GROMACS .gro file of N, CA, C and O in nm:
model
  368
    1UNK      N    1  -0.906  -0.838   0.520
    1UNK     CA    2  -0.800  -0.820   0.423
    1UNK      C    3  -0.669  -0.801   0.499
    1UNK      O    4  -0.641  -0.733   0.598
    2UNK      N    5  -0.590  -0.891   0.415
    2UNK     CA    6  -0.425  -0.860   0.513
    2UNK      C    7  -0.330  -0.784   0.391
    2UNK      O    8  -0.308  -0.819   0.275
    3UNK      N    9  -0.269  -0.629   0.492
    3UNK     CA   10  -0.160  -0.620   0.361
    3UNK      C   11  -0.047  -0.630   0.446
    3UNK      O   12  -0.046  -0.628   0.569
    4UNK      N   13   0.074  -0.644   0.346
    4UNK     CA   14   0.153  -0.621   0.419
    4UNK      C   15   0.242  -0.532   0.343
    4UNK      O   16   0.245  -0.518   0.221
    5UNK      N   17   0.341  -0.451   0.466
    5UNK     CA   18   0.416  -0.326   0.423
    5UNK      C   19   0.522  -0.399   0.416
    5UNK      O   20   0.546  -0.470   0.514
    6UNK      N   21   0.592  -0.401   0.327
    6UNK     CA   22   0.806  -0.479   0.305
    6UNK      C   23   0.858  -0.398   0.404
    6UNK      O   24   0.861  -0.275   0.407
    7UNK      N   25   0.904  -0.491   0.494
    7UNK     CA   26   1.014  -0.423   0.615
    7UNK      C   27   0.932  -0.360   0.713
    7UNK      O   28   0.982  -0.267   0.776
    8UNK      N   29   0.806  -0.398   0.738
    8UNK     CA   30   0.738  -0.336   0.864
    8UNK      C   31   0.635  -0.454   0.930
    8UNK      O   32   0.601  -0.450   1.048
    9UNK      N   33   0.597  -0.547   0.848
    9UNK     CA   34   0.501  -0.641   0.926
    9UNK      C   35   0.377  -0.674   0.842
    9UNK      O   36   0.387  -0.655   0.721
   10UNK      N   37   0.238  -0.731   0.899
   10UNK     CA   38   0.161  -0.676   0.835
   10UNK      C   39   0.026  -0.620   0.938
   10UNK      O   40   0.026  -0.618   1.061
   11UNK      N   41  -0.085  -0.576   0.844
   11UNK     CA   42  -0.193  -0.507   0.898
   11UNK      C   43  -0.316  -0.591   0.869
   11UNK      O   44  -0.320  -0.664   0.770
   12UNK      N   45  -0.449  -0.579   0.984
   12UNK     CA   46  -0.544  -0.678   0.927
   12UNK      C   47  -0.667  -0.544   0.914
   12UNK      O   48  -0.709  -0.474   1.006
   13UNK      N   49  -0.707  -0.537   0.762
   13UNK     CA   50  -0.790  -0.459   0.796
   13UNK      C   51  -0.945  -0.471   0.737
   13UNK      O   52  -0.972  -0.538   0.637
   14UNK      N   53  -1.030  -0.406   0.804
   14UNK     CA   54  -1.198  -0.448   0.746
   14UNK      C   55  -1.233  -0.425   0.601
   14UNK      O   56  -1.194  -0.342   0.519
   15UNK      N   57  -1.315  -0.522   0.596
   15UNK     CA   58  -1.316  -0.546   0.427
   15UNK      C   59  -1.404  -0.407   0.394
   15UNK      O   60  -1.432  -0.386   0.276
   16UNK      N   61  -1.436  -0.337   0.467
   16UNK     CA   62  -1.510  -0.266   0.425
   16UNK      C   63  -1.424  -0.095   0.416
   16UNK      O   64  -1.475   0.011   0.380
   17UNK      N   65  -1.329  -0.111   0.447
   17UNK     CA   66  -1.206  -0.042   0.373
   17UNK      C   67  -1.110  -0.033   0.282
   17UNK      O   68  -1.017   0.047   0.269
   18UNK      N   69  -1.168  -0.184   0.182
   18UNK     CA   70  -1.111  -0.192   0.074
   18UNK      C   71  -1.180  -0.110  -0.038
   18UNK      O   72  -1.128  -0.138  -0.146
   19UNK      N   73  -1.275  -0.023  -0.050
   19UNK     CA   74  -1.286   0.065  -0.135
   19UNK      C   75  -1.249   0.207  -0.134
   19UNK      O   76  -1.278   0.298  -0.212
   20UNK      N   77  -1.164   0.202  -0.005
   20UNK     CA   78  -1.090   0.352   0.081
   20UNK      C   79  -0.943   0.305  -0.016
   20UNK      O   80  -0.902   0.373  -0.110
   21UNK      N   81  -0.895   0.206   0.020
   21UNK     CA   82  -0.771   0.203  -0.030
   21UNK      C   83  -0.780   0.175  -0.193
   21UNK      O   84  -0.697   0.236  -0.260
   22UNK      N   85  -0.858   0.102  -0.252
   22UNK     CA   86  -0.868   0.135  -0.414
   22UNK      C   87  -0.850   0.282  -0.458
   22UNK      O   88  -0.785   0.327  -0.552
   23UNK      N   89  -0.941   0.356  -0.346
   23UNK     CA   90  -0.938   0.437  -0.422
   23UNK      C   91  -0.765   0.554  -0.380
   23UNK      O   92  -0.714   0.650  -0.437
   24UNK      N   93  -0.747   0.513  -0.315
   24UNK     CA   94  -0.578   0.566  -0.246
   24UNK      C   95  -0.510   0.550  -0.391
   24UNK      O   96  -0.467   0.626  -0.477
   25UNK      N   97  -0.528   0.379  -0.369
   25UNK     CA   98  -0.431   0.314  -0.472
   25UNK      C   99  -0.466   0.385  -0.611
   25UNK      O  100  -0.372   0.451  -0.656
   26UNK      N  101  -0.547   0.385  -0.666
   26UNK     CA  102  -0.552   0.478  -0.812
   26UNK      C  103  -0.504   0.564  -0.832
   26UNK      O  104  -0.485   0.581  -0.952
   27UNK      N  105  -0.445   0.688  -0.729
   27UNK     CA  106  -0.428   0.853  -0.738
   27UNK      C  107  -0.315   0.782  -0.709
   27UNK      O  108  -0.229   0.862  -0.745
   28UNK      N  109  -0.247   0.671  -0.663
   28UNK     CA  110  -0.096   0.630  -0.655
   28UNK      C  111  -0.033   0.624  -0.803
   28UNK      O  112   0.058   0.686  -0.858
   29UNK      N  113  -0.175   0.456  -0.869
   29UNK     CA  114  -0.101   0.476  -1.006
   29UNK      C  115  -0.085   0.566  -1.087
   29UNK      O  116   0.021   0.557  -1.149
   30UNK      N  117  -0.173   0.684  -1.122
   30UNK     CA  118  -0.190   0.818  -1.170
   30UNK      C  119  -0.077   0.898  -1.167
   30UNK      O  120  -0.017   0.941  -1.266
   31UNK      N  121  -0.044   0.922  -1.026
   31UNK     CA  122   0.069   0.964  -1.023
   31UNK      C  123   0.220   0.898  -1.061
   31UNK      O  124   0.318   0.958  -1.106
   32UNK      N  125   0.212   0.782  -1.034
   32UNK     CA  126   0.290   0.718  -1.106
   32UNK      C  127   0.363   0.700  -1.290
   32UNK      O  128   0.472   0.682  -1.344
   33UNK      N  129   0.213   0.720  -1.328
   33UNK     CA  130   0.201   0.696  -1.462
   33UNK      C  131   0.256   0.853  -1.566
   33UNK      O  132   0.315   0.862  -1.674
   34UNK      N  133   0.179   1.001  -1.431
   34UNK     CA  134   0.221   1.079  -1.512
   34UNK      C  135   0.358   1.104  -1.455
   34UNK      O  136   0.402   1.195  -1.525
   35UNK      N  137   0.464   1.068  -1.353
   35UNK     CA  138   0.571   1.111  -1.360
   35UNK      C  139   0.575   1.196  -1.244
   35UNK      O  140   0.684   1.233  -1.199
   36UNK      N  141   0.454   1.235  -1.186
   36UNK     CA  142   0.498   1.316  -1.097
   36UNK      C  143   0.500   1.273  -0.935
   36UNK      O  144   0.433   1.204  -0.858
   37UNK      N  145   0.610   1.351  -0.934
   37UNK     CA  146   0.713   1.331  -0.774
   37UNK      C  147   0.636   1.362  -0.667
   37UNK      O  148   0.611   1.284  -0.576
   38UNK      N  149   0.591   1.488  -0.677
   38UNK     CA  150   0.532   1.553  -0.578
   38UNK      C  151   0.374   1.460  -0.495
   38UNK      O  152   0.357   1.422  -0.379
   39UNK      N  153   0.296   1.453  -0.604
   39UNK     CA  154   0.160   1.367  -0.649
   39UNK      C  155   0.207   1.204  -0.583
   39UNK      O  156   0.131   1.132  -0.519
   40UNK      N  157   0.321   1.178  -0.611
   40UNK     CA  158   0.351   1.001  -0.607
   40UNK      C  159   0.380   1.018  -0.448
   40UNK      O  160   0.319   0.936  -0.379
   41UNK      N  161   0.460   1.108  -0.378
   41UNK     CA  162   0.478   1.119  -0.234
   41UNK      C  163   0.352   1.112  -0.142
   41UNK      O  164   0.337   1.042  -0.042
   42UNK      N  165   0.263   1.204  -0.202
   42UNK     CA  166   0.127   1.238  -0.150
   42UNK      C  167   0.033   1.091  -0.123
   42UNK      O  168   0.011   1.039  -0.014
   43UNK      N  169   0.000   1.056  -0.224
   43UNK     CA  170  -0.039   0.899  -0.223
   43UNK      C  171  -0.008   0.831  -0.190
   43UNK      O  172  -0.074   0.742  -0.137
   44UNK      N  173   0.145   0.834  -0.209
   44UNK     CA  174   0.227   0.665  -0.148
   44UNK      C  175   0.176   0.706   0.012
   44UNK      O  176   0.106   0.624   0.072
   45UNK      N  177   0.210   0.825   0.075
   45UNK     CA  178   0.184   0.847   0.192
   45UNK      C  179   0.103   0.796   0.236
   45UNK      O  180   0.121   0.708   0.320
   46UNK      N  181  -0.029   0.836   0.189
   46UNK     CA  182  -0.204   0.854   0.211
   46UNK      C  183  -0.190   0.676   0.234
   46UNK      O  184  -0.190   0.634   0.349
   47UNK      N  185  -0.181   0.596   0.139
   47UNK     CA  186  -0.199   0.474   0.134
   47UNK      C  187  -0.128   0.394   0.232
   47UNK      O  188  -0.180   0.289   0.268
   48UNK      N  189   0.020   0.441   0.295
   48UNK     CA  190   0.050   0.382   0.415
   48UNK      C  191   0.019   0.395   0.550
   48UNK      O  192   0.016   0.318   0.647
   49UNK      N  193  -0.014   0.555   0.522
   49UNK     CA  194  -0.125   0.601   0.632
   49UNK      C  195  -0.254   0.533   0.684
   49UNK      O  196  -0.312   0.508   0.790
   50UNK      N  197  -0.264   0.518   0.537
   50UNK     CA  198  -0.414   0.412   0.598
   50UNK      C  199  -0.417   0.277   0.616
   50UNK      O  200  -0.510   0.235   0.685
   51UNK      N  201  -0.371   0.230   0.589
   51UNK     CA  202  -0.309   0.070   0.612
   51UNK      C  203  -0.242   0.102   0.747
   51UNK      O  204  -0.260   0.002   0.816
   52UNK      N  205  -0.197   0.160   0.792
   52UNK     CA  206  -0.134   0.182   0.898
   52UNK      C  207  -0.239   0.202   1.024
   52UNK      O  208  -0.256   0.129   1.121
   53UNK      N  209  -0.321   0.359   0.983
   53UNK     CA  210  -0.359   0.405   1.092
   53UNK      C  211  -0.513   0.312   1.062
   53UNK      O  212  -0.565   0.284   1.170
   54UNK      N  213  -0.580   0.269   0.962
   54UNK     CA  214  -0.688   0.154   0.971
   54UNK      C  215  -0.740   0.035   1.040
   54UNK      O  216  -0.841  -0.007   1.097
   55UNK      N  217  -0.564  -0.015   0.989
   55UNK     CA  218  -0.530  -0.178   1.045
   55UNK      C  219  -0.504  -0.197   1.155
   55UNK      O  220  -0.426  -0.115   1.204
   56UNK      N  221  -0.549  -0.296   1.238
   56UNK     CA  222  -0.463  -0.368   1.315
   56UNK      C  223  -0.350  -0.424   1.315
   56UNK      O  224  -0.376  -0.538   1.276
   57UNK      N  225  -0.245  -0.418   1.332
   57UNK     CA  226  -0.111  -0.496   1.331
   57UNK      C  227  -0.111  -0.634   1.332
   57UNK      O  228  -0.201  -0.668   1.409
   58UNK      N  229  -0.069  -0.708   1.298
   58UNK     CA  230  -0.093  -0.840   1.331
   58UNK      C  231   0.061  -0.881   1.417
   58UNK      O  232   0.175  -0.859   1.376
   59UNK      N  233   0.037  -0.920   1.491
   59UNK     CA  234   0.159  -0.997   1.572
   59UNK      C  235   0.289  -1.067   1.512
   59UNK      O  236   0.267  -1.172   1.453
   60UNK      N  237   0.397  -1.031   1.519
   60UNK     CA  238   0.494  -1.091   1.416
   60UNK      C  239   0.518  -1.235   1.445
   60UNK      O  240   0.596  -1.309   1.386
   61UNK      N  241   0.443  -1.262   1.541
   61UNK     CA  242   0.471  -1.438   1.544
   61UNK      C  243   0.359  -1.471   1.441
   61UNK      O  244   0.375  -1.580   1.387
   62UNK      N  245   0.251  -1.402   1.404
   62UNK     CA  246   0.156  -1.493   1.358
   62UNK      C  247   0.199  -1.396   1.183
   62UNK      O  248   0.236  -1.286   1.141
   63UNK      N  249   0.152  -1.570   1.122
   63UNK     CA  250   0.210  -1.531   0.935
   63UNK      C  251   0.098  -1.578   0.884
   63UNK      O  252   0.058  -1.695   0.885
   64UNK      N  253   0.028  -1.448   0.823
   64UNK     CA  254  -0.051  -1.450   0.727
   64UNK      C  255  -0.054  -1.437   0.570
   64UNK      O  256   0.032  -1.365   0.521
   65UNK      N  257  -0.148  -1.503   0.481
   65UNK     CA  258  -0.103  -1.491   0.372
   65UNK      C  259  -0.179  -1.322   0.307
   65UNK      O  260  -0.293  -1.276   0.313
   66UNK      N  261  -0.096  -1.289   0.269
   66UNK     CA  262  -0.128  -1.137   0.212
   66UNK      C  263  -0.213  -1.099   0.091
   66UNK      O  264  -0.189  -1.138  -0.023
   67UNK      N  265  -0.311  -1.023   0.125
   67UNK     CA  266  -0.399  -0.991  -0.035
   67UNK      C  267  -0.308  -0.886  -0.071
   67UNK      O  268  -0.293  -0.894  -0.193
   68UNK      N  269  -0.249  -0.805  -0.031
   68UNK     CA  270  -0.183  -0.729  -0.061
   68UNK      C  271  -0.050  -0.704   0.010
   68UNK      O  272  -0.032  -0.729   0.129
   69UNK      N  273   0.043  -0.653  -0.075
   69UNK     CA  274   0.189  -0.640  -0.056
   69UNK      C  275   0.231  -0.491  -0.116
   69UNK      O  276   0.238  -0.470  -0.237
   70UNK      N  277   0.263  -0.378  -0.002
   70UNK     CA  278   0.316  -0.281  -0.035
   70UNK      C  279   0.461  -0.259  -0.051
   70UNK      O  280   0.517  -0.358  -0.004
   71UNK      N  281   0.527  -0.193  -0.088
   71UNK     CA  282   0.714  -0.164  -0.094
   71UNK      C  283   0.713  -0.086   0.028
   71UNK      O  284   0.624  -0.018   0.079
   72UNK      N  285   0.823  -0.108   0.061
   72UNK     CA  286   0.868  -0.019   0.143
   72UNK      C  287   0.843   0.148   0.197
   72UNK      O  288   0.842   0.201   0.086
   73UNK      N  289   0.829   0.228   0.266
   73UNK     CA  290   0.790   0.332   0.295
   73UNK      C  291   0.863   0.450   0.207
   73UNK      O  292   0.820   0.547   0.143
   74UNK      N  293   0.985   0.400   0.233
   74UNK     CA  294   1.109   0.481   0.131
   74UNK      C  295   1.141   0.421  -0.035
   74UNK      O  296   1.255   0.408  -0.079
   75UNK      N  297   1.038   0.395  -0.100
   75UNK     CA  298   1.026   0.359  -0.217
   75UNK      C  299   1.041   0.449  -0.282
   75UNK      O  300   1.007   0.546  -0.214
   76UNK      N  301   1.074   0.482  -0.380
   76UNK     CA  302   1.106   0.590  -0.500
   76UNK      C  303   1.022   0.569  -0.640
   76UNK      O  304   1.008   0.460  -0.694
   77UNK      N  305   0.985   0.655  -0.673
   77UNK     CA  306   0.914   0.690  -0.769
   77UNK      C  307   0.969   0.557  -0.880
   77UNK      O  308   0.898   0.458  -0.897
   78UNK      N  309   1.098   0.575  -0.945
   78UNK     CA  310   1.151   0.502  -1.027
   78UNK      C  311   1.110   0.374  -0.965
   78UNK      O  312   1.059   0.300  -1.050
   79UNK      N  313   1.115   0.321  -0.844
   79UNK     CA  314   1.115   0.165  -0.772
   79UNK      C  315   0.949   0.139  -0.787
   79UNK      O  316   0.897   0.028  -0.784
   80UNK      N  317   0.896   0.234  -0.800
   80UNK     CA  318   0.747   0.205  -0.814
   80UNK      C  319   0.677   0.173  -0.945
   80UNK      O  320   0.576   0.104  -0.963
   81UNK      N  321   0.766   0.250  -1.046
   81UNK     CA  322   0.719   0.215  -1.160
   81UNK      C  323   0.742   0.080  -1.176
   81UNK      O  324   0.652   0.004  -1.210
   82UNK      N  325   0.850   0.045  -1.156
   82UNK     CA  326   0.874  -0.127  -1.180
   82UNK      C  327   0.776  -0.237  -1.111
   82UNK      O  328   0.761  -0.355  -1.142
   83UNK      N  329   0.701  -0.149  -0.987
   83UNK     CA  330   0.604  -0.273  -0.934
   83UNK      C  331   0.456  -0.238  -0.955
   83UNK      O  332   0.368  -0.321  -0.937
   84UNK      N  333   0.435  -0.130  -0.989
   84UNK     CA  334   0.292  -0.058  -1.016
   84UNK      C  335   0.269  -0.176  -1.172
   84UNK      O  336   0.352  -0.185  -1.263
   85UNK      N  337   0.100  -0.275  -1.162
   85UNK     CA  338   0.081  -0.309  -1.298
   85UNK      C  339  -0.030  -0.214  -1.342
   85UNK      O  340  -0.046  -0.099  -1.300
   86UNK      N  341  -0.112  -0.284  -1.443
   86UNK     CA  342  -0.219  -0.216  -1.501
   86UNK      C  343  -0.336  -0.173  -1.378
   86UNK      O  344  -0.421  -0.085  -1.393
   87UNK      N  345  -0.318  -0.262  -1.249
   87UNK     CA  346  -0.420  -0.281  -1.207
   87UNK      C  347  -0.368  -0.178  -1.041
   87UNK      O  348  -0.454  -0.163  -0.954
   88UNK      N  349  -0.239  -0.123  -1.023
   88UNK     CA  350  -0.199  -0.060  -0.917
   88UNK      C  351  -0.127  -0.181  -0.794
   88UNK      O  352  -0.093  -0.296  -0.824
   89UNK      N  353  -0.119  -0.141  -0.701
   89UNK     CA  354  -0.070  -0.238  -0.617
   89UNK      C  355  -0.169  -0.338  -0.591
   89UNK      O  356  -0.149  -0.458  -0.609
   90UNK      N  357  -0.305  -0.275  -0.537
   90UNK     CA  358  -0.425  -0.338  -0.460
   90UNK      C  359  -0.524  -0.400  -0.640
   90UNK      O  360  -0.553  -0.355  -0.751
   91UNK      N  361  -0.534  -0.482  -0.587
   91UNK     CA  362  -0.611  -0.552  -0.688
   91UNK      C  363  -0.737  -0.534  -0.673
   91UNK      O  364  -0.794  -0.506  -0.568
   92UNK      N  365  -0.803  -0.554  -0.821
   92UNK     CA  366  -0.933  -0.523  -0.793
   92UNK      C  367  -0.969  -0.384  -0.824
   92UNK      O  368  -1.083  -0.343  -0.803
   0.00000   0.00000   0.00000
C-alpha cells in the first residue's frame, strides 16, 4: 500500500498494516464528525505517526500511484471536515 502525506512525499507500507490504519482512520472520522479538537489532534497524529514511523519512504525520484492521500500535517479540524467522506480518508 502507498500513501501519500501532501507536502512530505510518500510511504510504502505492508498490506498487513492496513487494518492498523483503518482502524487510526475511524477514531479520525469520529472525531471529526463530533467536533472535537482535542480527539481530531490525537488521531490525525496517531495516523501520521504511523504511516510515517511504519512505512518506508519511497524515494522522491520514484512516483507512485497512491491508495491513499493524506492532508497535510498542519491540517485543521475545519480543513478536514471538507476532505473526511462517509468512508474517512483510507478506504475500505
Amino acid at each position: 500500500m502507498i500513501v501519500r502525506i501532501m507536502g512530505e512525499g510518500q510511504w510504502k507500507l505492508a498490506d498487513d498494516k492496513f487494518t492498523q490504519l483503518n482502524s487510526v482512520d475511524t477514531d479520525l472520522e469520529k472525531a471529526v464528525s463530533s467536533n472535537d479538537e482535542e480527539s481530531f489532534r490525537v488521531a490525525f497524529a496517531a495516523l501520521l505517526d504511523l504511516v510515517r514511523g511504519q512505512g518506508e519512504r519511497v524515494p522522491d525520484n520514484e512516483l507512485h500511484d497512491s491508495d491513499a492521500i493524506l492532508p497535510p500535517g498542519d491540517s485543521t479540524l475545519a480543513e478536514m471536515r471538507e476532505l473526511i467522506s462517509g468512508d474517512g480518508l483510507i478506504a475500505g
